Coordinates of C-alpha atoms in Angstrom, one line a residue:
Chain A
X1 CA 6.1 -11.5 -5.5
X2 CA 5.7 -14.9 -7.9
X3 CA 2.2 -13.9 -8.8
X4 CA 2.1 -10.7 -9.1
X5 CA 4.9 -8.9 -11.1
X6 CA 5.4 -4.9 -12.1
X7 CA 8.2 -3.1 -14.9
X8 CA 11.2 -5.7 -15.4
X9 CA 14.3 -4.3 -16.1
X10 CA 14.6 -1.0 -14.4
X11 CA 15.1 -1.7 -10.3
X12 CA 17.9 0.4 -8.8
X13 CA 19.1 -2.4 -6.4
X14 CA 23.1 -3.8 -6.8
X15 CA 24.7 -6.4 -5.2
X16 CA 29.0 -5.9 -5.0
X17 CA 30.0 -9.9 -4.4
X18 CA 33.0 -9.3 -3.7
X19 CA 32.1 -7.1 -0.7
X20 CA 29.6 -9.7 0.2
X21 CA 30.4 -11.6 3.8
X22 CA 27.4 -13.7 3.5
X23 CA 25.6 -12.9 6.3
X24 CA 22.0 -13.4 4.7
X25 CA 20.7 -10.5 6.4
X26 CA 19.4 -9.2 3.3
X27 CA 17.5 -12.5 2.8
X28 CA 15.8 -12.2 6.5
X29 CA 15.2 -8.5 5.8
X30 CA 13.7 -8.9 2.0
X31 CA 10.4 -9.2 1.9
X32 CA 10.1 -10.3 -1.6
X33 CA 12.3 -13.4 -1.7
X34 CA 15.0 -11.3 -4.3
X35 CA 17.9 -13.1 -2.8
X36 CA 19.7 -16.5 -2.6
X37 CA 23.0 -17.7 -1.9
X38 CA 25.6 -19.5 -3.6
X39 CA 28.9 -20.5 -2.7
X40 CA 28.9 -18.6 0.7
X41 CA 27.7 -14.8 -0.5
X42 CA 24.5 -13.5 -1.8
X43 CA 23.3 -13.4 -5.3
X44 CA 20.4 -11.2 -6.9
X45 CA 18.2 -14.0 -7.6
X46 CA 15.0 -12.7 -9.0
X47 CA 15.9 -8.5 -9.5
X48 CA 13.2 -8.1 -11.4
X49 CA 10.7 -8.7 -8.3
X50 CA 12.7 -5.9 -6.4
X51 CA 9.9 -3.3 -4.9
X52 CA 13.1 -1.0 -4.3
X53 CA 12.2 -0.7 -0.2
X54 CA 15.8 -0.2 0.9
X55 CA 15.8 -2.7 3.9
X56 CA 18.7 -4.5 2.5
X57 CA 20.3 -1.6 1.7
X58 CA 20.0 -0.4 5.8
X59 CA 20.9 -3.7 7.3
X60 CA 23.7 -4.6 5.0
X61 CA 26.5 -4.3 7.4
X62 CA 29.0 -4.3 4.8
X63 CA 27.4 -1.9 2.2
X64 CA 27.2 -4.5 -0.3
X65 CA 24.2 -3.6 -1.4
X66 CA 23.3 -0.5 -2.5
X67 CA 19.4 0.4 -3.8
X68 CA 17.7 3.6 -4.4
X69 CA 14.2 3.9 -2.1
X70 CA 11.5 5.5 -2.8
X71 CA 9.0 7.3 -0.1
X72 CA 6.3 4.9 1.5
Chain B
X1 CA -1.8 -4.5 30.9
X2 CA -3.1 -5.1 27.5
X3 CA -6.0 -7.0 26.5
X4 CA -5.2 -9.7 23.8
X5 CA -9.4 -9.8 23.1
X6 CA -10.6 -7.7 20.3
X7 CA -14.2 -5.5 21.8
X8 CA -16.8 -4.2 20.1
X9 CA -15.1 -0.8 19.8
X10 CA -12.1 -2.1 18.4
X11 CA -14.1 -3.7 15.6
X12 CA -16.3 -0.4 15.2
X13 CA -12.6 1.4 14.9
X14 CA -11.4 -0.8 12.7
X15 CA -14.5 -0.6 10.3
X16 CA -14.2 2.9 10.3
X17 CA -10.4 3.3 9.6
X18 CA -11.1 1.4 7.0
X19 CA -13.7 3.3 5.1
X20 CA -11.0 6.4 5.7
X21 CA -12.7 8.2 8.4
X22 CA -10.1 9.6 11.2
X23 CA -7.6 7.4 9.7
X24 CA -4.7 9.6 10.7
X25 CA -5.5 10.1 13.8
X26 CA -6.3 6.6 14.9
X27 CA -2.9 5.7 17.8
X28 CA -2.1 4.6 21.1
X29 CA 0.1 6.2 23.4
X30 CA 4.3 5.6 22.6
X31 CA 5.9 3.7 25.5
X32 CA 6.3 0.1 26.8
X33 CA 3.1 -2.3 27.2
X34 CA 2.7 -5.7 29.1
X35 CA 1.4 -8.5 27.3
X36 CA 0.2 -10.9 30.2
X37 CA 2.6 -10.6 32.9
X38 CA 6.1 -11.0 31.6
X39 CA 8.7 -11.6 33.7
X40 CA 12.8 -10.0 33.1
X41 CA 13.5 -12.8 30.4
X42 CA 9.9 -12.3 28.3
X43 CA 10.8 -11.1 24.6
X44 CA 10.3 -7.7 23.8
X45 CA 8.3 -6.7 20.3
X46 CA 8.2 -3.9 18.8
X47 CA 5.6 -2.0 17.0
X48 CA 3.9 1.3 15.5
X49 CA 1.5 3.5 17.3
X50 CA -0.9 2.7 14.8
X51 CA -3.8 1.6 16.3
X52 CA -4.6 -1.1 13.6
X53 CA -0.9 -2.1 13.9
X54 CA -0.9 -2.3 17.7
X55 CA -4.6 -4.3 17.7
X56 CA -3.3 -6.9 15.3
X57 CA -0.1 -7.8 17.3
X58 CA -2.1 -8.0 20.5
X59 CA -4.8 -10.1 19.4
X60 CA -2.0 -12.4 18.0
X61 CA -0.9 -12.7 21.1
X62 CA -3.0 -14.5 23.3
X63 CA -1.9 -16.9 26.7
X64 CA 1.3 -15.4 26.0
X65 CA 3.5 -13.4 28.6
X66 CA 5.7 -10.6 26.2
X67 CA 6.6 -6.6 26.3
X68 CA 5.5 -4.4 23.6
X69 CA 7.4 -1.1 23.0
X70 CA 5.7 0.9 20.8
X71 CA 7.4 3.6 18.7
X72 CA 5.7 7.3 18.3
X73 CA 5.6 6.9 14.3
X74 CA 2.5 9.4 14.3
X75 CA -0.4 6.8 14.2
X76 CA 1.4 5.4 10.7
X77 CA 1.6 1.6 10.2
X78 CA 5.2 0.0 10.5
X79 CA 6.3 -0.3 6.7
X80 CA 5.2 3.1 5.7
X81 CA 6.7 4.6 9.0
X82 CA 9.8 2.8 8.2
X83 CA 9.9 3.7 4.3
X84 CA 8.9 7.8 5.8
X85 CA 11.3 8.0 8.7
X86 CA 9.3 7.4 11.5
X87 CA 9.7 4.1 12.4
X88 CA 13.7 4.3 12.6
X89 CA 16.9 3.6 14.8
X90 CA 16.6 6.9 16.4
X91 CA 13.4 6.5 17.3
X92 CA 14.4 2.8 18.4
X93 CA 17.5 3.6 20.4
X94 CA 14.9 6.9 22.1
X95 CA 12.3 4.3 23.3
X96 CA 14.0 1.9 24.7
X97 CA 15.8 4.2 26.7
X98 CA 12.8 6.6 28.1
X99 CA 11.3 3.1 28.6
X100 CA 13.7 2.5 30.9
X101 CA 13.6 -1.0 29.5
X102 CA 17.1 -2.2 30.1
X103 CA 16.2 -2.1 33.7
X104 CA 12.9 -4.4 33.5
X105 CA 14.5 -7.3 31.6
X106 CA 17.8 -9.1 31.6
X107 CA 18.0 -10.4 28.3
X108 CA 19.1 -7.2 25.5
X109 CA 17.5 -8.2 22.5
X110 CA 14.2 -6.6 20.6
X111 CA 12.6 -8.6 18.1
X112 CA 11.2 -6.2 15.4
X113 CA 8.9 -7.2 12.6
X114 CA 10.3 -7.8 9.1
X115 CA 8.9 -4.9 7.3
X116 CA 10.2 -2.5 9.9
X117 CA 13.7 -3.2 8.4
X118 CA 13.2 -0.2 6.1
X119 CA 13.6 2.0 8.8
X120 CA 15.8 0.6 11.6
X121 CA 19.6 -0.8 10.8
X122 CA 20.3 -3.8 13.1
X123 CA 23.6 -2.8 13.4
X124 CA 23.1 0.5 14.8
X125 CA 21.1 -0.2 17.2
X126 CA 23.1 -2.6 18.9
X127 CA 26.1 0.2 18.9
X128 CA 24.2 2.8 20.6
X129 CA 21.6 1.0 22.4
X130 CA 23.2 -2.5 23.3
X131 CA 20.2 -4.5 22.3
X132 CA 20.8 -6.7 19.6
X133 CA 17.4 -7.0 17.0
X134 CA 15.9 -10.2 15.7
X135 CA 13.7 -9.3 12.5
X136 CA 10.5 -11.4 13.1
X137 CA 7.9 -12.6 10.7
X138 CA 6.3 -10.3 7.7
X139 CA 3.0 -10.3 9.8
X140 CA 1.6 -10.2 13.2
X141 CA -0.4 -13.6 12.5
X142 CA 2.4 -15.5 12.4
X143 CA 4.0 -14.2 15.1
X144 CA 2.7 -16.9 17.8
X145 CA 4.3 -19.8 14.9
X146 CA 7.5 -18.5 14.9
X147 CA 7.7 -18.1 18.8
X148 CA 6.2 -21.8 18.5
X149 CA 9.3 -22.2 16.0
X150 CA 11.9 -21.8 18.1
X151 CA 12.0 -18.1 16.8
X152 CA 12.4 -19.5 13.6
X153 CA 10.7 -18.5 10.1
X154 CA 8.5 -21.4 8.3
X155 CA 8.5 -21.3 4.6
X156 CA 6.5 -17.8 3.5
X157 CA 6.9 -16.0 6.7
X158 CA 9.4 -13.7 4.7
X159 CA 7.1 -12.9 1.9
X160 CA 4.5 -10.2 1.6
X161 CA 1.2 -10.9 -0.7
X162 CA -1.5 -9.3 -2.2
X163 CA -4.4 -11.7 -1.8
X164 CA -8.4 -11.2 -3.3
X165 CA -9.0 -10.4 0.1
X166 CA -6.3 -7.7 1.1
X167 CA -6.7 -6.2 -2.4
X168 CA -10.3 -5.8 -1.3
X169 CA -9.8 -4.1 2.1
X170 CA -8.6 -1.4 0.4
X171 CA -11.1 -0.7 -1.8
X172 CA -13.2 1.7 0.6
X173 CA -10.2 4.0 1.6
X174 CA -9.0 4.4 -2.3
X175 CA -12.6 5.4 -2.7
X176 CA -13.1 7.8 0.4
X177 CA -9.4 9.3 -1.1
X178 CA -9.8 9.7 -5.0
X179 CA -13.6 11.2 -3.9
X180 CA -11.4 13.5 -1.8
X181 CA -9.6 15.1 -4.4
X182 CA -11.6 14.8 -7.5
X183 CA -15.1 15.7 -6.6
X184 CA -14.9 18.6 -8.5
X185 CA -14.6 16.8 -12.1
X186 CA -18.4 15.8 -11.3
X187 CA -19.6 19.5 -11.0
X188 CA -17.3 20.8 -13.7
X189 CA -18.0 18.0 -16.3
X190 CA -21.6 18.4 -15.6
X191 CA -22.0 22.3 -16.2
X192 CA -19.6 21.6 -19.5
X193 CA -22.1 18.7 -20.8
X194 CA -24.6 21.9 -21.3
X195 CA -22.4 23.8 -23.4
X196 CA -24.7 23.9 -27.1
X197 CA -25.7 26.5 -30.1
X198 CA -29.1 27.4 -28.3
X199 CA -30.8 27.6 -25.2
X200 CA -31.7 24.2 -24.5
X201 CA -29.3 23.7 -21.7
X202 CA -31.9 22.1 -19.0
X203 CA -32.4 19.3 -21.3
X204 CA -29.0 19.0 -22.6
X205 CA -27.6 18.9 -18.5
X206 CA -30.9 15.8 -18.1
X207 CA -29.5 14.2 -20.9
X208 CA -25.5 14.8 -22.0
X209 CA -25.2 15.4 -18.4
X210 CA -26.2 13.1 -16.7
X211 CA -24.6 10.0 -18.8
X212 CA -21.1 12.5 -18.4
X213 CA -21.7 12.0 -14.5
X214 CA -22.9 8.0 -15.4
X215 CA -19.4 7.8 -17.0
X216 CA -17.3 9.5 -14.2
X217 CA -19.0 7.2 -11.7
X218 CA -18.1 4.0 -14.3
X219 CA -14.7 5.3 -14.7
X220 CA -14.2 5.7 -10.4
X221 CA -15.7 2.1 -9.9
X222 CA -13.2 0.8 -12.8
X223 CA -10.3 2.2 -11.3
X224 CA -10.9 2.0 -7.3
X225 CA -12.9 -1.6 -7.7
X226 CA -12.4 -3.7 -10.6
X227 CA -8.3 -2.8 -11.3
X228 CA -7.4 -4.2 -7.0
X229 CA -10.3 -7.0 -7.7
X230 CA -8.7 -7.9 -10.8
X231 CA -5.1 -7.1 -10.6
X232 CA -4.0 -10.5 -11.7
X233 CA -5.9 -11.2 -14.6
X234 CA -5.8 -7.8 -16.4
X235 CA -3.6 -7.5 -18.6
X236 CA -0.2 -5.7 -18.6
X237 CA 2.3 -5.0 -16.2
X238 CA 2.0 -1.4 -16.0
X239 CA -1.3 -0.5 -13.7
X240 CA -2.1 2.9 -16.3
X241 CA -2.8 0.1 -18.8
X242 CA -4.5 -2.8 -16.5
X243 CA -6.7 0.1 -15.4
X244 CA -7.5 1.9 -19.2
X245 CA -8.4 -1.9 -20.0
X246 CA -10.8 -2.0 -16.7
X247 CA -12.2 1.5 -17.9
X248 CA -12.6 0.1 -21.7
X249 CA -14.4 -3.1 -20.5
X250 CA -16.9 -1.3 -17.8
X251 CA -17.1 1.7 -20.7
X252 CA -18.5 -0.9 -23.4
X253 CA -20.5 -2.4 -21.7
X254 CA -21.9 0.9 -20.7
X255 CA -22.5 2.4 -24.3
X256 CA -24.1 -1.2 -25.4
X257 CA -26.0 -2.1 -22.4
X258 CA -27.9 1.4 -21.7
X259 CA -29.6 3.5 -24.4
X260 CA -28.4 6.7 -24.1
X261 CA -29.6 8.3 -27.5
X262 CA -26.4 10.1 -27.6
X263 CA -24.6 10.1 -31.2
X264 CA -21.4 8.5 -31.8
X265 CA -19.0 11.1 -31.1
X266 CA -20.5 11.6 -28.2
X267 CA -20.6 7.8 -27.1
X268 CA -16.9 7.5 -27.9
X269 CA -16.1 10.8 -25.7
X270 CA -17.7 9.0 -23.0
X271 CA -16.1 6.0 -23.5
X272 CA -12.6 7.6 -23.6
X273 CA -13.4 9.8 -20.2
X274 CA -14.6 6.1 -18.8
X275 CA -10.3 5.1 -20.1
X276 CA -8.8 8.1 -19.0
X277 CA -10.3 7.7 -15.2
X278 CA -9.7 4.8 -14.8
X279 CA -6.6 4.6 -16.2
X280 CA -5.1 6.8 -13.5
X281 CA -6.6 6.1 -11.2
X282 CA -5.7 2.7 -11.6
X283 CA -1.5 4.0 -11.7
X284 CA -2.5 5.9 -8.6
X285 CA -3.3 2.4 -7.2
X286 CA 0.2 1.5 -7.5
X287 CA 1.2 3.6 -4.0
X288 CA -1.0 1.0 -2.1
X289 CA 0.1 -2.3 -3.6
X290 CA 3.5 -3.8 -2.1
X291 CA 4.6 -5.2 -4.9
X292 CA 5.9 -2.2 -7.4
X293 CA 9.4 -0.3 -7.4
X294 CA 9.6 3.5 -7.3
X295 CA 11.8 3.2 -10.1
X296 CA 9.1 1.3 -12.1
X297 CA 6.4 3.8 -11.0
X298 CA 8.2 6.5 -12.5
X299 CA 8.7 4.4 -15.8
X300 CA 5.0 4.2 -16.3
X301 CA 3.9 7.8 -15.0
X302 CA 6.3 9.2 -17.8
X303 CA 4.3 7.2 -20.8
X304 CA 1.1 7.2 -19.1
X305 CA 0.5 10.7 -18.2
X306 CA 1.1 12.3 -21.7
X307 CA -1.2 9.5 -23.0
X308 CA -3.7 10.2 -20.5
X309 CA -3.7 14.2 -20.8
X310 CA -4.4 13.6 -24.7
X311 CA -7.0 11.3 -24.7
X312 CA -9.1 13.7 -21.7
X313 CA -8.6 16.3 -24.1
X314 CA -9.7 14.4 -27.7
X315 CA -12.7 13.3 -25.2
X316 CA -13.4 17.0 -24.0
X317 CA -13.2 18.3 -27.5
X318 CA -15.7 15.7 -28.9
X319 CA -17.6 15.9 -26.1
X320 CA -18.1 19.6 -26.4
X321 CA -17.7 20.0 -30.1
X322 CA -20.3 17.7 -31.1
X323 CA -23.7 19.6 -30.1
X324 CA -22.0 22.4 -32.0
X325 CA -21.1 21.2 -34.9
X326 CA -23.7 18.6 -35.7
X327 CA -27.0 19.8 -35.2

């Protein structure tokens, strides 16, 4: 969220590039706009506005991504 | 058949959702709904069984010929039903096939909003259902511009907000819920507020009493009102400090609006059980905003609460130390 921003520095979410197919699932999923792309794979763009909600995580279907979600 | 028109008992539902009453037991019945008359190629949506959830993506859905499948998530909205379990592949790959759905259309794709993603992995429900998903917009209001799209998103569709207005809507609830669970501070407070050296407990429970229960009632309305009103302009990023600064602001202007005749040590008591109420209750906001990490929750909770216990009990200990001590 641009407006609205909570801790910086302490999300759980990681991105392994060179796993990455670029797919940009995890940009259709996200619902905070954490992602972009560059040179064909994604990039973390903005980690700090991360809400940790693990759909990325899920849909990923090459486990790039890995992020710890809380309940709710 | 579903109607796409919202009646006068929807709204009175609604209204009363919303202030917290029944709330978790407000569904619809799992299974497969028509939208208009859709035909074998109409798009499937899918949905929670919610009955908030369900009216919202029905009334967005008017002149328009669709199937709705709608998950058993236990009368729990899609995002939370995702992020709890609920709303999930399992659940998915279950519906579609006591729907008997494969059967009534041609096509094998499900479109399933955005937020659901928590819950449901594309990928495995294509392997063990055969329907391929389409992740649709954030929120049911768009939905009719992205079918108009060409099933496509337009610029914010993606992103979840936090407007005046949604930040508002959830005022009633967070009040119906933190009166829930800590009535019982009124009471208790109260009876402590007559504690003294001698017998005059009546007038100490009309006076020291009643400005302790003037204070819990500032501290609530800080917390539960002011910190969603005005989550952008307090300051801080943590929402134990945004609220203690609510608390602060609402407890000054209590001590130097109203004459209390209370002494100092009393006033600043007040004044720090105004902070400390708000102050958590403010952190226990952050479970209904969709904007802060678990991680970053747990960051704050670990500084706040220590910080919080200690200044309830500095406030306690003035507030009952002072009748007996000064005199």
């Amino acid at each position: 969220m641009k407006d609205l921003r909570y801790i910086d520095g302490v999300t759980s979410l990681s991105l392994d590039r060179s796993v990455c197919i670029g797919c940009k699932m995890c940009s259709q999923v996200c619902p905070q706009a954490v992602f972009s792309y560059h040179a064909g794979k994604a990039s973390i763009e903005d980690g700090d506005g991360c809400m940790e909600c693990g759909a990325c995580g899920v849909n990923c279907p090459v486990g790039a991504l890995s992020v710890n979600p809380g309940v709710g | 058949m579903v109607c796409t028109r919202r009646s006068w008992s929807d709204l009175a539902g609604t209204v009363s959702v919303r202030l917290g009453f029944n709330r978790n037991r407000y569904l619809v019945a799992p299974g497969l709904y028509a939208v208009g008359a859709p035909d074998r190629s109409a798009p499937v949506l899918v949905t929670a069984n919610y009955k908030l959830s369900f009216d919202t993506l029905r009334f967005a859905l008017p002149g328009r010929h669709i199937w709705l499948l709608v998950l058993d998530t236990c009368g729990i909205n899609v995002w939370c039903a995702a992020g709890k379990g609920t709303f999930s592949t399992q659940e998915l790959v279950f519906r579609v096939e006591a729907s008997g759905l494969a059967k009534l259309v041609d096509h094998r794709r499900l479109i399933v909003p955005q937020l659901g993603a928590t819950g449901i992995s594309a990928l495995q429900v294509k392997e063990q259902s055969g329907f391929s998903i389409q992740f649709g917009p954030l929120r049911a209001s768009d939905i009719a511009a992205w079918f108009d799209n060409g099933k496509r998103e337009i610029e914010g569709m993606r992103d979840v907000t936090f407007s005046l207005k949604e930040r508002a809507e959830l005022i009633p609830v967070e009040f119906h819920l933190a009166l829930k669970s800590m009535w019982w501070l009124f009471p208790l407070l109260f009876i402590i507020s007559g504690i003294g050296p001698d017998l005059q407990i009546t007038a100490r429970l009309m006076s020291r009493g009643m400005w302790m229960i003037v204070a819990l009632l500032a501290g609530t309305g800080a917390g539960i009102i002011l910190v969603p009103l005005l989550l952008p302009w307090l300051p801080g990023r943590a929402f134990a400090l945004k609220g203690a600064i609510a608390g602060l602001l609402c407890g000054l202007f209590l001590i130097f609006m109203t004459e209390t005749g209370l002494r100092l040590p009393e006033l600043l008591a007040l004044l720090g059980i105004v902070v400390v109420m708000s102050s958590y209750l403010g952190m226990n906001f952050t479970g209904s905003t969709p904007y802060t990490s678990p991680t970053g929750v747990e960051w704050e909770m670990k500084r706040a609460i220590p910080a919080q216990f200690s200044l309830l009990v500095g406030a306690l200990m003035l507030w009952v130390g002072t009748p007996l001590v000064l005199t």
